[in-house]
Amino acid sequence: MGLLSRKSGKSTRSRTSAGAAVASSLISGIPIVRWIGPSVTIAGVLALLGFVFTGRIDFSRLDSLTGNVASTADGPVVQPVSLRNLGLKKAETIRIATFNIKVFGEKKSQDQNVMGVLAQVINQFDAVAIQEVRGGDSAAIDRLIQLVNLSGGNYASILSEPIGRTSQKESYAFVWDQSRIMYVTNSAYVVQDTADRMHREPMVASFEVRTKPVSGRLPFSFNIINAHTDPDEVSASTGINELDVLDDVFVRVRDYEYQTNGQEDTLLVGDLNVDVAGLSELGKIPNVVSVAGDVKTNTLRTKTYDHILLDRTVTTEFTGRFGVLDFQNDLGLTQEQANLVSDHQPVWAEFSAYESVRQPTMAADPRSGVPVQR
C-alpha cells in the first residue's frame, strides 16, 4: 500500500519518502486534486452577501489482511447539543462537521438564498467534509468560499477529481478555517479501488489545529476519511455492501498514517446511507463508534444517514459534544427552504484543540510482531 502523486503546477508530492518511492513507479493516469480556481463576479458576490494530489491507496485485497473483528461496545451516552447553546468558537476546542450538500453544482451555487444559508453553516465549523459536489470543477466550492470570506471568514478548500461509475460523478471537498486549522500540505489523496468495490472511493486529508503548545500539550492533529456510499450498495439483501469495504479503508488508512506520519487520530465521516445498525463490518471495528449514533440527520428528521466515526480509545480529544445543525430550529428556515439547501443536515462533533496526554503503552509492531513502546 502506498501513495501516488504527480506534479501539475504546484507540487503534489507525498509527505513521505516511502510514498514518493511508490509514486515514482505508478504515476500515470492519476487525476490531480483540484484547488480553488474560478472566481465569481463582484456583482454576484455582493448579491450573495446580501443573503447573509493526489494519491491513492489500493484496498482491493484488504479483507484478507484485516480478518474478522469483534463487535464494539455501545458508544458514549451523551445527548446532541444545539449550536445555539455552544455560542462562538473557543480557543480550547474545534468543531468538525460532515455535510452532504445535495447536488451542489452550478445551479445551486447561483441561488442567492441557498448560498447565504450555506455560508452561515460553514461559518459555524472549523473543518467541514463535504459530499456530492457536482459539475466537474471547483466553481461551486469557490463561490461558497469567497462568500464566506467576504463575510469575514478566512476559509480555504480542496477538492477531489470527479469520482463515480456513471456520468453523474461527484467530487469530495474539505473546507477549513485557516485562522484555526492548518491543512497538512500534500496530504490529500483518493483511495484506490482497483477491484471496483465502491461506487465512489473515499478521499483522505490531514489537518492540525493552529495553536501554541500549552504545558507540553501539542496541537491536535488528525486525518479525515470523507466517504459517500451508494444507497443501492449498502444493503445486506443485495449481497453488495460498501460498509464491508469501508471497514478495511478505515483500518488501512489509520495504520498507514500511523506508520508513515506518526498520526494516531483518524475520523471516518460522511453520508453512509445507513443508521448505526446498518454499519455492518464498519460498525464492528473494536472501539469505533458513531458519535451521533442514531440521531436523525436528514432534513425531514426521519432517517439517520450521516456519521462521524472515531476510535474512542485513541481519539480521546473528542469532548463528548456533538449535534446535528437543524435548519429549522437553528437557522429559522421553513421545511420548504431547508429542502432547497439539501436533503441532509450537517453532523458535527467537538474536539479539544490539544492532543490528549497519553501514557506510553506496549504494542506489537505489525511488521515484526516485536513489542514496541507507543
Short mmCIF file of C-alpha atoms in Angstrom, two decimals, residues 6 27-34 53-56 161-162 190:
data_model
loop_
_atom_site.label_atom_id
_atom_site.label_comp_id
_atom_site.label_asym_id
_atom_site.label_seq_id
_atom_site.Cartn_x
_atom_site.Cartn_y
_atom_site.Cartn_z
CA ARG A 6 2.26 13.60 -9.80
CA ILE A 27 2.42 7.70 -11.53
CA SER A 28 0.39 7.55 -14.73
CA GLY A 29 -3.33 8.05 -15.04
CA ILE A 30 -3.98 9.55 -11.61
CA PRO A 31 -6.06 12.75 -11.72
CA ILE A 32 -4.86 15.63 -9.56
CA VAL A 33 -6.69 17.03 -6.58
CA ARG A 34 -8.05 20.39 -7.61
CA PHE A 53 -2.66 15.12 -5.41
CA THR A 54 -3.10 13.10 -5.31
CA GLY A 55 -2.61 9.69 -4.46
CA ARG A 56 -4.48 6.51 -3.95
CA GLU A 161 -11.41 14.85 -9.01
CA PRO A 162 -14.93 13.76 -10.07
CA VAL A 190 -8.19 9.44 -3.05
#
